Coordinates of C-alpha atoms in Angstrom, one line a residue:
X89 CA 21.8 17.3 -45.3
X90 CA 22.7 14.7 -42.7
X91 CA 24.9 15.5 -39.7
X92 CA 27.8 13.4 -41.2
X93 CA 27.7 14.8 -44.6
X94 CA 30.2 17.3 -45.9
X95 CA 29.0 20.8 -46.6
X96 CA 29.6 24.4 -45.9
X97 CA 30.5 25.1 -42.2
X98 CA 29.4 28.2 -40.3
X99 CA 32.0 30.8 -39.6
X100 CA 33.9 30.6 -36.4
X101 CA 31.9 32.0 -33.5
X102 CA 28.5 31.8 -35.3
X103 CA 25.7 29.7 -34.0
X104 CA 24.0 27.4 -36.6
X105 CA 20.3 28.1 -36.7
X106 CA 19.1 24.4 -36.5
X107 CA 22.3 22.6 -35.5
X108 CA 21.0 21.2 -32.1
X109 CA 20.8 17.4 -32.0
X110 CA 17.4 16.0 -31.2
X111 CA 16.7 15.4 -27.5
X112 CA 14.6 12.4 -26.6
X113 CA 12.2 12.4 -23.6
X114 CA 14.4 9.8 -22.0
X115 CA 17.5 12.1 -22.0
X116 CA 15.6 15.4 -21.7
X117 CA 16.6 17.5 -18.7
X118 CA 13.8 19.8 -17.4
X119 CA 16.3 22.6 -17.0
X120 CA 18.0 22.1 -20.3
X121 CA 16.6 25.1 -22.1
X122 CA 19.6 27.0 -23.5
X123 CA 20.1 30.3 -25.1
X124 CA 22.7 31.7 -27.5
X125 CA 26.0 33.1 -26.2
X126 CA 24.7 36.6 -26.1
X127 CA 21.4 36.0 -24.2
X128 CA 20.7 36.5 -20.5
X129 CA 20.6 32.7 -20.1
X130 CA 24.2 32.7 -21.5
X131 CA 25.3 35.1 -18.9
X132 CA 23.8 33.0 -16.1
X133 CA 25.5 30.0 -17.6
X134 CA 28.8 31.8 -17.4
X135 CA 28.2 32.8 -13.8
X136 CA 27.2 29.3 -12.9
X137 CA 30.4 27.9 -14.5
X138 CA 32.4 30.4 -12.5
X139 CA 30.8 29.1 -9.3
X140 CA 31.5 25.5 -10.2
X141 CA 35.2 26.3 -10.8
X142 CA 35.6 28.6 -7.8
X143 CA 36.8 31.4 -10.1
X144 CA 35.8 33.1 -13.3
X145 CA 38.4 31.2 -15.3
X146 CA 37.2 28.8 -17.9
X147 CA 33.5 29.7 -17.6
X148 CA 30.9 30.4 -20.4
X149 CA 31.5 27.3 -22.5
X150 CA 28.1 26.0 -23.5
X151 CA 28.4 22.3 -24.4
X152 CA 25.6 20.6 -26.4
X153 CA 23.8 18.0 -24.4
X154 CA 24.2 19.7 -21.0
X155 CA 21.0 21.4 -20.3
X156 CA 21.2 23.2 -16.9
X157 CA 19.5 26.3 -15.7
X158 CA 22.6 28.2 -14.7
X159 CA 20.6 31.2 -13.8
X160 CA 19.1 29.3 -10.9
X161 CA 22.6 28.1 -9.8
X162 CA 23.9 31.7 -10.0
X163 CA 21.1 33.0 -7.8
X164 CA 21.3 30.2 -5.3
X165 CA 25.2 30.1 -5.0
X166 CA 26.6 30.8 -1.5
X167 CA 29.5 32.6 -3.0
X168 CA 28.6 36.3 -3.6
X169 CA 28.9 37.1 -7.3
X170 CA 27.9 39.7 -9.8
X171 CA 28.2 40.3 -13.5
X172 CA 29.7 43.8 -14.2
X173 CA 29.9 45.7 -17.4
X174 CA 32.9 47.4 -18.8
X175 CA 32.0 50.7 -17.0
X176 CA 32.0 48.8 -13.6
X177 CA 28.3 48.8 -13.2
X178 CA 26.5 45.7 -11.9
X179 CA 24.4 44.0 -14.5
X180 CA 23.1 41.3 -12.2
X181 CA 23.9 40.1 -8.7
X182 CA 23.1 36.9 -6.8
X183 CA 21.3 36.6 -3.5
X184 CA 24.6 36.0 -1.6
X185 CA 26.0 39.3 -2.7
X186 CA 22.8 41.0 -1.7
X187 CA 23.0 39.5 1.7
X188 CA 26.6 40.5 2.1
X189 CA 25.9 44.1 1.1
X190 CA 22.5 44.3 2.9
X191 CA 20.4 45.0 -0.2
X192 CA 18.1 43.1 -2.5
X193 CA 20.0 41.8 -5.6
X194 CA 17.8 43.8 -7.9
X195 CA 18.6 47.0 -6.0
X196 CA 22.3 46.5 -6.8
X197 CA 21.7 46.7 -10.5
X198 CA 23.4 49.7 -12.2
X199 CA 25.4 50.5 -9.0
X200 CA 29.2 50.8 -9.1
X201 CA 30.8 47.6 -7.9
X202 CA 34.0 49.4 -6.9
X203 CA 32.1 51.8 -4.6
X204 CA 30.2 49.0 -2.9
X205 CA 33.3 46.9 -2.3
X206 CA 35.8 49.7 -1.7
X207 CA 38.0 48.7 -4.7
X208 CA 38.9 52.3 -5.6
X209 CA 40.4 53.1 -2.2
X210 CA 43.9 53.2 -3.6
X211 CA 45.3 54.1 -7.0
X212 CA 47.2 50.9 -7.8
X213 CA 44.2 48.7 -7.1
X214 CA 41.9 50.9 -9.0
X215 CA 44.1 50.9 -12.0
X216 CA 44.4 47.1 -12.1
X217 CA 40.6 46.8 -11.7
X218 CA 40.0 49.2 -14.6
X219 CA 42.5 47.2 -16.8
X220 CA 40.4 44.1 -16.4
X221 CA 37.2 46.0 -17.3
X222 CA 38.8 47.3 -20.4
X223 CA 40.0 43.8 -21.5
X224 CA 43.7 44.6 -21.1
X225 CA 44.3 42.3 -18.1
X226 CA 43.1 38.8 -17.6
X227 CA 42.5 38.8 -13.9
X228 CA 42.4 41.0 -10.9
X229 CA 42.3 40.1 -7.2
X230 CA 42.5 42.2 -4.0
X231 CA 41.7 41.9 -0.3
X232 CA 39.4 44.2 1.5
X233 CA 38.0 44.6 5.0
X234 CA 34.2 44.8 4.7
X235 CA 31.4 45.6 7.1
X236 CA 28.6 43.0 7.3
X237 CA 25.1 44.3 7.8
X238 CA 25.0 42.5 11.1
X239 CA 27.8 44.7 12.4
X240 CA 30.7 42.2 12.2
X241 CA 33.8 42.8 10.0
X242 CA 35.1 40.3 7.6
X243 CA 38.0 40.0 5.3
X244 CA 37.0 39.4 1.7
X245 CA 39.0 38.3 -1.4
X246 CA 37.5 40.0 -4.4
X247 CA 38.2 38.4 -7.8
X248 CA 37.4 39.9 -11.2
X249 CA 37.9 38.1 -14.5
X250 CA 36.5 38.6 -18.0
X251 CA 33.9 36.2 -19.4
X252 CA 35.7 33.4 -21.1
X253 CA 33.4 33.2 -24.1
X254 CA 34.4 36.7 -25.1
X255 CA 35.7 36.6 -28.8
X256 CA 39.1 38.1 -29.4
X257 CA 39.2 41.4 -31.1
X258 CA 38.4 45.1 -30.6
X259 CA 35.0 44.3 -29.0
X260 CA 36.6 42.5 -26.0
X261 CA 36.6 45.6 -23.9
X262 CA 32.8 46.0 -24.1
X263 CA 32.0 42.6 -22.7
X264 CA 31.0 42.0 -19.1
X265 CA 33.2 40.5 -16.4
X266 CA 32.4 38.2 -13.5
X267 CA 33.0 39.5 -9.9
X268 CA 33.1 37.1 -6.9
X269 CA 33.6 37.8 -3.2
X270 CA 35.1 35.1 -1.0
X271 CA 35.1 35.4 2.8
X272 CA 38.7 34.7 3.9
X273 CA 38.3 35.8 7.6
X274 CA 39.2 32.4 8.9
X275 CA 42.3 32.2 6.7
X276 CA 43.3 35.7 7.8
X277 CA 42.8 34.8 11.5
X278 CA 45.0 31.7 11.0
X279 CA 47.7 33.8 9.3
X280 CA 47.5 36.3 12.1
X281 CA 48.0 33.6 14.7
X282 CA 50.8 32.0 12.8
X283 CA 52.5 35.4 12.4
X284 CA 52.1 36.0 16.1
X285 CA 53.8 32.7 16.8
X286 CA 56.5 33.5 14.4
X287 CA 57.2 36.8 16.0
X288 CA 56.9 35.9 19.6
X289 CA 59.0 33.8 22.0
X290 CA 57.1 30.7 23.2
X291 CA 58.7 30.7 26.7
X292 CA 58.1 34.4 27.7
X293 CA 55.4 35.4 25.2
X294 CA 57.4 38.5 24.5
X295 CA 58.3 39.7 21.0
X296 CA 61.3 37.8 19.6
X297 CA 64.4 39.0 17.8
X298 CA 62.6 39.2 14.5
X299 CA 59.8 41.4 15.7
X300 CA 62.2 43.5 17.7
X301 CA 64.3 44.3 14.7
X302 CA 61.2 45.1 12.7
X303 CA 60.1 47.6 15.3
X304 CA 63.6 49.0 15.7
X305 CA 64.0 49.5 11.9
X306 CA 60.6 51.1 11.6
X307 CA 61.4 53.5 14.5
X308 CA 64.6 54.6 12.9
X309 CA 63.1 55.0 9.4
X310 CA 60.2 57.2 10.6
X311 CA 61.1 60.9 10.4
X312 CA 60.5 63.0 13.5
X313 CA 57.3 65.0 13.4
X314 CA 56.8 68.0 15.6
X315 CA 53.1 67.5 15.6
X316 CA 53.2 63.7 15.9
X317 CA 54.4 61.3 18.5
X318 CA 58.1 61.7 17.6
X319 CA 58.7 65.1 19.0
X320 CA 62.2 64.4 20.2
X321 CA 63.5 62.3 17.4
X322 CA 65.6 60.2 19.8
X323 CA 65.7 56.5 20.6
X324 CA 66.9 54.5 23.6
X325 CA 67.7 50.9 24.4
X326 CA 68.4 48.9 27.5
X327 CA 70.1 45.7 26.5
X328 CA 70.5 43.2 29.4
X329 CA 71.3 39.6 30.2
X330 CA 71.1 37.7 33.5
X331 CA 74.2 37.1 35.5
X332 CA 74.8 33.4 36.1
X333 CA 71.7 32.2 34.3
X334 CA 73.7 29.2 32.9
X335 CA 74.3 28.0 36.5
X336 CA 70.5 27.9 37.0
X337 CA 70.0 25.8 33.9
X338 CA 72.8 23.5 34.8
X339 CA 71.9 22.9 38.4
X340 CA 68.1 23.0 38.4
X341 CA 67.2 22.1 34.8
X342 CA 65.8 23.9 31.8
X343 CA 62.2 23.7 33.1
X344 CA 63.1 25.9 36.1
X345 CA 65.3 28.1 33.8
X346 CA 62.3 28.6 31.5
X347 CA 60.1 29.6 34.5
X348 CA 62.7 32.0 35.6
X349 CA 62.9 33.6 32.1
X350 CA 59.1 34.0 32.1
X351 CA 59.1 35.6 35.5
X352 CA 61.9 38.0 34.5
X353 CA 59.9 38.9 31.3
X354 CA 56.9 39.7 33.5
X355 CA 58.9 42.1 35.7
X356 CA 60.5 43.7 32.7
X357 CA 57.1 44.3 31.2
X358 CA 55.9 45.9 34.4
X359 CA 58.9 48.2 34.4
X360 CA 58.2 49.3 30.8
X361 CA 54.5 49.8 31.5
X362 CA 55.2 52.0 34.5
X363 CA 57.7 53.9 32.4
X364 CA 55.1 54.5 29.7
X365 CA 52.7 55.9 32.3
X366 CA 55.1 58.7 33.2
X367 CA 56.7 59.4 29.8
X368 CA 55.6 59.9 26.2
X369 CA 56.4 57.3 23.6
X370 CA 56.1 53.5 23.6
X371 CA 58.4 50.8 25.0
X372 CA 58.9 47.4 23.6
X373 CA 60.2 44.5 25.7
X374 CA 61.6 41.6 23.7
X375 CA 63.6 38.4 24.3
X376 CA 66.5 38.3 21.9
X377 CA 67.5 34.8 22.7
X378 CA 68.9 32.8 25.7
X379 CA 68.9 35.1 28.7
X380 CA 69.2 38.3 26.7
X381 CA 66.4 40.9 26.8
X382 CA 65.9 44.3 25.3
X383 CA 63.7 47.3 26.2
X384 CA 63.3 49.6 23.2
X385 CA 62.2 53.2 24.0
X386 CA 61.0 54.4 20.6
X387 CA 60.5 58.1 21.7
X388 CA 63.2 58.7 24.3
X389 CA 63.1 61.9 26.3
X390 CA 66.8 61.7 27.0
X391 CA 69.6 59.8 28.8
X392 CA 67.9 60.4 32.2
X393 CA 64.9 58.4 31.1
X394 CA 66.9 55.4 30.0
X395 CA 69.1 55.4 33.2
X396 CA 66.0 55.7 35.4
X397 CA 64.5 52.7 33.5
X398 CA 67.7 50.7 34.0
X399 CA 67.8 51.4 37.7
X400 CA 64.1 50.3 38.0
X401 CA 64.9 47.1 36.1
X402 CA 67.8 46.3 38.4
X403 CA 65.7 47.0 41.5
X404 CA 62.9 44.8 40.2
X405 CA 65.2 41.9 39.4
X406 CA 66.9 42.0 42.7
X407 CA 63.8 40.8 44.5
X408 CA 63.8 37.0 44.9
X409 CA 61.8 34.8 42.5
X410 CA 59.5 32.0 44.0
X411 CA 59.3 29.3 41.3
X412 CA 57.4 26.1 42.2
X413 CA 58.6 26.2 45.8
X414 CA 62.1 27.2 44.9
X415 CA 63.4 30.7 45.8
X416 CA 65.9 32.1 43.3
X417 CA 67.9 35.4 43.3
X418 CA 69.4 36.7 40.1
X419 CA 71.0 39.9 38.9
X420 CA 71.4 41.5 35.5
X421 CA 73.9 43.5 33.7
X422 CA 72.5 46.3 31.4
X423 CA 74.0 48.2 28.6
X424 CA 72.3 51.6 28.1
X425 CA 72.3 53.5 24.8
X426 CA 70.5 56.7 24.1
X427 CA 71.0 58.9 21.0
X428 CA 69.3 60.8 18.1
X429 CA 67.5 58.5 15.8
X430 CA 68.7 60.5 12.7
X431 CA 71.8 58.9 11.3
X432 CA 71.5 55.8 13.5
X433 CA 71.2 52.4 12.0
X434 CA 69.8 49.3 13.7
X435 CA 73.2 47.6 13.4
X436 CA 75.1 50.6 14.9
X437 CA 72.7 50.8 17.8
X438 CA 72.9 47.1 18.6
X439 CA 76.7 47.2 18.3
X440 CA 76.8 50.1 20.8
X441 CA 74.4 48.2 23.1
X442 CA 76.4 45.0 22.9
X443 CA 79.6 46.8 23.7
X444 CA 78.1 48.6 26.7
X445 CA 76.7 45.4 28.0
X446 CA 80.2 43.9 27.8
X447 CA 81.5 46.9 29.8
X448 CA 78.8 46.3 32.5
X449 CA 79.9 42.7 32.8
X450 CA 83.6 43.7 32.9
X451 CA 83.0 46.4 35.5
X452 CA 81.6 43.8 38.0
X453 CA 78.1 42.7 36.8
X454 CA 74.8 43.5 38.5
X455 CA 74.9 47.1 37.2
X456 CA 74.1 49.3 34.3
X457 CA 76.6 51.1 32.1
X458 CA 75.9 54.0 29.8
X459 CA 77.5 54.0 26.4
X460 CA 80.6 56.2 26.4
X461 CA 81.8 57.4 22.9
X462 CA 85.3 58.1 24.2
X463 CA 85.7 54.7 25.8
X464 CA 84.3 53.1 22.6
X465 CA 86.8 55.1 20.5
X466 CA 89.6 53.6 22.6
X467 CA 88.1 50.2 22.1
X468 CA 87.9 50.8 18.3
X469 CA 91.5 51.9 18.3
X470 CA 92.5 48.8 20.1
X471 CA 90.6 46.7 17.5
X472 CA 92.3 48.6 14.7
X473 CA 95.7 48.0 16.3
X474 CA 94.9 44.3 16.8
X475 CA 93.9 43.8 13.2
X476 CA 97.0 45.4 11.8
X477 CA 99.6 44.3 14.2
X478 CA 100.8 41.1 12.4
X479 CA 101.1 42.8 9.0
X480 CA 102.9 45.7 10.7
X481 CA 105.8 43.4 11.7
X482 CA 106.2 42.3 8.1
X483 CA 106.0 45.9 6.8
X484 CA 108.8 47.0 9.2
X485 CA 106.7 49.5 11.1
X486 CA 108.4 48.8 14.4
X487 CA 111.6 50.3 15.7
X488 CA 113.6 49.9 18.9
X489 CA 114.9 52.5 21.3
X490 CA 117.4 51.8 24.1
X491 CA 117.5 53.0 27.7
X492 CA 120.8 52.8 29.6
X493 CA 121.3 50.6 32.6
X494 CA 123.8 52.5 34.7
X495 CA 126.1 51.3 37.5
X496 CA 125.0 53.0 40.8
X497 CA 128.5 53.1 42.2
X498 CA 130.3 54.9 39.3
X499 CA 127.5 56.0 36.8
X500 CA 129.0 54.0 33.9
X501 CA 126.7 52.5 31.3
X502 CA 126.7 48.8 31.8
X503 CA 123.9 47.7 29.5
X504 CA 120.8 48.9 27.8
X505 CA 117.1 47.7 27.7
X506 CA 115.5 47.3 24.3
X507 CA 112.1 49.1 24.2
X508 CA 110.0 48.5 21.1
X509 CA 108.0 51.3 19.5
X510 CA 105.3 51.1 16.8
X511 CA 105.5 53.8 14.1
X512 CA 101.9 53.5 13.2
X513 CA 100.8 55.1 9.9
X514 CA 97.6 56.4 11.4
X515 CA 98.2 56.9 15.2
X516 CA 101.9 57.9 15.1
X517 CA 104.6 56.6 17.4
X518 CA 103.1 54.2 20.0
X519 CA 104.7 53.1 23.2
X520 CA 104.7 49.5 24.2
X521 CA 101.8 49.9 26.7
X522 CA 99.6 50.7 23.7
X523 CA 100.1 47.4 21.9
X524 CA 102.1 44.7 23.8
X525 CA 99.0 43.5 25.7
X526 CA 97.1 43.2 22.4
X527 CA 100.0 41.3 20.9
X528 CA 100.0 38.9 23.9
X529 CA 96.2 38.3 23.5
X530 CA 96.2 37.5 19.8
X531 CA 99.5 35.6 19.8
X532 CA 101.4 38.1 17.5
X533 CA 103.8 38.7 20.4
X534 CA 105.7 35.6 19.3
X535 CA 106.5 37.0 15.9
X536 CA 107.1 40.5 17.3
X537 CA 109.2 39.3 20.2
X538 CA 111.5 37.3 18.0
X539 CA 112.0 40.3 15.7
X540 CA 112.9 42.4 18.8
X541 CA 115.2 39.8 20.1
X542 CA 117.0 39.4 16.8
X543 CA 117.3 43.2 16.2
X544 CA 118.5 43.9 19.7
X545 CA 121.2 41.2 19.6
X546 CA 122.4 42.4 16.2
X547 CA 122.6 46.0 17.5
X548 CA 124.5 44.9 20.7
X549 CA 127.0 43.0 18.5
X550 CA 127.4 46.0 16.3
X551 CA 128.2 48.3 19.2
X552 CA 130.8 45.7 20.4
X553 CA 132.5 45.6 17.0
X554 CA 132.5 49.4 16.7
X555 CA 134.0 49.9 20.2
X556 CA 136.4 46.9 20.6
X557 CA 138.4 48.6 23.3
X558 CA 135.4 49.3 25.6
X559 CA 133.7 46.8 27.8
X560 CA 130.8 45.4 25.8
X561 CA 127.2 46.4 26.8
X562 CA 124.8 43.7 27.7
X563 CA 121.4 43.9 26.1
X564 CA 118.2 43.3 28.1
X565 CA 115.1 42.2 26.2
X566 CA 111.6 41.7 27.5
X567 CA 110.0 38.3 27.0
X568 CA 106.3 37.6 27.3
X569 CA 105.3 34.3 29.0
X570 CA 103.3 33.4 25.8
X571 CA 106.6 33.4 23.9
X572 CA 107.7 30.5 26.2
X573 CA 104.5 28.6 25.7
X574 CA 103.8 29.2 22.0
X575 CA 107.3 29.0 20.6
X576 CA 110.6 27.3 21.1
X577 CA 112.3 30.2 22.9
X578 CA 115.4 28.2 23.7
X579 CA 116.0 27.3 20.0
X580 CA 115.2 30.9 18.9
X581 CA 117.7 32.4 21.4
X582 CA 120.4 29.9 20.4
X583 CA 119.9 30.5 16.7
X584 CA 119.9 34.3 17.1
X585 CA 123.1 34.3 19.2
X586 CA 124.8 32.1 16.7
X587 CA 123.6 34.3 13.8
X588 CA 124.7 37.6 15.4
X589 CA 127.8 36.3 17.2
X590 CA 126.7 37.8 20.5
X591 CA 128.0 36.0 23.6
X592 CA 125.2 34.5 25.7
X593 CA 126.5 36.4 28.8
X594 CA 125.7 39.7 27.1
X595 CA 122.0 38.8 26.7
X596 CA 119.5 39.4 29.5
X597 CA 115.9 38.2 29.2
X598 CA 113.3 40.0 31.4
X599 CA 110.1 38.3 32.5
X600 CA 107.5 39.8 34.8
X601 CA 107.2 38.5 38.3
X602 CA 103.7 37.1 37.7
X603 CA 105.0 35.1 34.7
X604 CA 108.1 33.7 36.5
X605 CA 106.6 33.0 39.9
X606 CA 104.8 29.7 39.9
X607 CA 106.5 28.5 36.7
X608 CA 106.5 24.8 36.2
X609 CA 106.8 22.3 33.4
X610 CA 107.8 23.8 30.1
X611 CA 108.4 27.4 31.3
X612 CA 110.7 26.3 34.1
X613 CA 112.5 23.9 31.7
X614 CA 113.0 26.8 29.2
X615 CA 114.3 29.2 31.8
X616 CA 116.7 26.6 33.1
X617 CA 118.0 25.8 29.6
X618 CA 118.5 29.4 28.9
X619 CA 120.4 29.9 32.1
X620 CA 122.5 26.9 31.4
X621 CA 123.3 28.5 28.0
X622 CA 124.8 31.5 29.9
X623 CA 121.8 33.9 29.3
X624 CA 120.9 36.0 32.3
X625 CA 117.3 35.9 33.6
X626 CA 115.8 39.0 35.2
X627 CA 112.5 39.3 37.1
X628 CA 110.9 42.6 36.0
X629 CA 108.7 44.8 38.2
X630 CA 109.6 42.7 41.2
X631 CA 107.5 43.5 44.3
X632 CA 104.2 44.0 42.6
X633 CA 103.2 40.4 42.0
X634 CA 103.2 37.3 44.1
X635 CA 106.5 38.2 45.8
X636 CA 106.9 34.6 46.8
X637 CA 110.6 34.7 47.9
X638 CA 110.8 30.9 48.2
X639 CA 110.8 30.7 44.4
X640 CA 114.0 32.8 44.2
X641 CA 116.0 29.9 45.7
X642 CA 115.1 27.4 42.9
X643 CA 114.5 29.6 39.9
X644 CA 117.4 30.3 37.5
X645 CA 117.2 34.0 38.1
X646 CA 120.2 36.4 38.0
X647 CA 118.7 39.8 38.4
X648 CA 115.8 41.5 40.3
X649 CA 114.4 44.7 38.8
X650 CA 112.6 46.6 41.6
X651 CA 109.3 48.1 40.5
X652 CA 109.3 51.9 40.1
X653 CA 106.6 52.3 42.7
X654 CA 109.1 51.6 45.4
X655 CA 111.6 54.0 44.0
X656 CA 109.1 56.9 43.9
X657 CA 108.8 56.7 47.6
X658 CA 112.4 57.7 47.9
X659 CA 111.9 61.3 46.7
X660 CA 113.1 64.1 49.0
X661 CA 113.2 67.0 46.5
X662 CA 110.4 68.9 44.9
X663 CA 108.5 68.9 48.2
X664 CA 107.7 65.2 48.1
X665 CA 107.5 63.3 51.3
X666 CA 109.6 60.1 51.4
X667 CA 108.1 56.8 52.5
X668 CA 110.1 55.1 55.2
X669 CA 108.2 51.9 54.6
X670 CA 109.3 51.8 51.0
X671 CA 112.9 52.4 52.0
X672 CA 112.8 49.6 54.5
X673 CA 111.3 47.2 52.0
X674 CA 113.8 48.0 49.3
X675 CA 116.7 47.7 51.7
X676 CA 115.5 44.3 52.8
X677 CA 115.0 43.1 49.3
X678 CA 118.4 44.3 48.2
X679 CA 120.1 42.5 51.1
X680 CA 118.1 39.3 50.5
X681 CA 118.9 39.4 46.7
X682 CA 122.6 39.8 47.4
X683 CA 122.6 36.9 49.9
X684 CA 121.1 34.8 47.1
X685 CA 123.8 35.9 44.7
X686 CA 121.5 38.1 42.6
X687 CA 122.1 41.7 41.4
X688 CA 119.4 44.4 41.8
X689 CA 118.4 47.1 39.3
X690 CA 116.2 50.0 40.4
X691 CA 113.7 51.3 37.8
X692 CA 112.3 54.8 37.4
X693 CA 115.2 56.7 39.0
X694 CA 114.4 60.3 38.3
X695 CA 116.2 62.4 41.0
X696 CA 119.6 62.7 42.5
X697 CA 118.2 62.1 45.9
X698 CA 116.7 58.8 44.8
X699 CA 120.0 57.7 43.2
X700 CA 122.0 58.6 46.3
X701 CA 119.6 56.7 48.6
X702 CA 119.6 53.6 46.3
X703 CA 123.4 53.7 46.0
X704 CA 123.7 53.8 49.9
X705 CA 121.3 50.9 50.2
X706 CA 123.4 48.8 47.8
X707 CA 121.5 48.7 44.5
X708 CA 123.8 47.5 41.7
X709 CA 122.3 49.4 38.7
X710 CA 119.7 52.0 38.0
X711 CA 117.5 52.9 35.1
X712 CA 115.5 56.1 34.6
X713 CA 115.2 59.6 33.3
X714 CA 117.9 60.8 35.7
X715 CA 120.4 59.1 33.4
X716 CA 118.6 59.0 30.0
X717 CA 115.4 58.4 28.3
X718 CA 115.0 55.7 25.8
X719 CA 117.0 56.9 22.7
X720 CA 118.1 55.8 19.3
X721 CA 121.0 53.4 18.9
X722 CA 123.2 56.2 17.6
X723 CA 122.9 58.0 20.9
X724 CA 123.9 54.9 22.8
X725 CA 127.0 54.7 20.7
X726 CA 128.0 58.2 21.9
X727 CA 127.6 57.1 25.5
X728 CA 129.9 54.2 25.2
X729 CA 133.2 55.2 26.7
X730 CA 131.9 58.7 27.6
X731 CA 132.5 58.1 31.3
X732 CA 130.2 58.5 34.2
X733 CA 126.5 59.6 33.9
X734 CA 126.5 60.3 37.6
X735 CA 124.8 63.6 38.5

């Protein structure tokens, strides 16, 4: 039958007994002797094909007309290889594998490949390897650190894959697999270098933020071990930045700035190494960015260790730096946190450190500050108040109490000061000193101040209507300087007076001395417009600020309210010693105010002796606990027309 004739074909997978095409001498390859797929020559062919492809994939296809002695290629290949049976025993190995393992290739026959190459060292790898041997998985690859016979170590990538000529079916699990070992030491070394560059700061060579947080997270996740290195189960952190580093960059350039950072890093490293010599546990020095550094003490012995380290760092950094002929002196502020590792998160620890560093800066710089839970609780409370202040105005959580302003000569109530209170759902009734400064910072004082002004004017008008036969009380309302800048205070006052029907002369606006003194531009124009409207302007806490008396002659001020610190020096009773200097100062201020046409109110009047002395000096009105505390509007209504509060 000719090759082109039709006829019965052999079943799939069978080898025709005489189906090879004739080979002429001209095309005959000396190494073209080929065997069937199940012979030793076939196995060598498969191994050789694996070498050519770099892996075991796609090997074992014997194509007619390609006569190559794959056994010779398999033996001579530089890539270590072996053919392994389904039990994991080596059927044949090439010379390169023998050289790698320090044995003759023949001596490796019938040995366990997994034992020779440490494949069975962990359960997961061993299972995957066995799955390939059993024909249930197409490929297996792992990385192992091997010992070369010459003593050097190398990283090897071990690949195991089934022979591709294996016919499908139940017999697949009994066929051999090809194992190859590739030396990837150079690749691993490159990866190691790249990882080092990725995890270290190029300027200081210190660990960077990424590596720092890896170490911190690992330290917090490792449980304490009484027998191991973590006997205490505590962790500490010194978080610092350089004071005035920006000025160095701006004046001397970034090159000098980088040299300074590198020199600082060296000193920090020395401090940490000296600490490690005297204490247990390891310290990690890292640059977190800019001029911020951190020293992590993974096994802290307590607060004393961290504060000693902070002192050592400050001392080291106080010594001048000589950089390329330039002598620089710097200082640092350090936040110190030390606590039990259990229950501490990396985020929580860094938040505490950042807060404490801020305290060190606020306290004057060039110092270390230890984290204080009580101080932090106050800060957290302040933040909680700040975040809920604006909605609280809309929810109606504020209320106003009123403190009488009493005529010193007759004790009759002439007016009242409106004092806002915050009925906080969590913290209870809060006095103004707990939230007014916060409101001024975030700008919510504008919204709150307008509500107070409107409510107070409405209440003053109600008292006037309810007691038409009595002289009306004036209402005094505190105004923050930000209300003048961030809102149209003049328009607000005019609208509120028109809405409530209160006469302008019955409204007094109090501004602090520091806010009024030095007023120019818009604030001065606003004060003048309010005064022209008939509203009285009072300087609150007079005597504690600039006390620039020249301003009194050109500011539209009607009233001076003397700060309570002067009045306290008037005490004769309760064994207190009066201050003659305070009396002299108050007397001079009262006389000066009267000469300028101003009235004077004394704050914090608490005793009869104080009231008597102030009355003799000539104070017009007094305010304090001697007469009344701040009370609800109903109580003020009872005082109207009640006669003298003189005691």
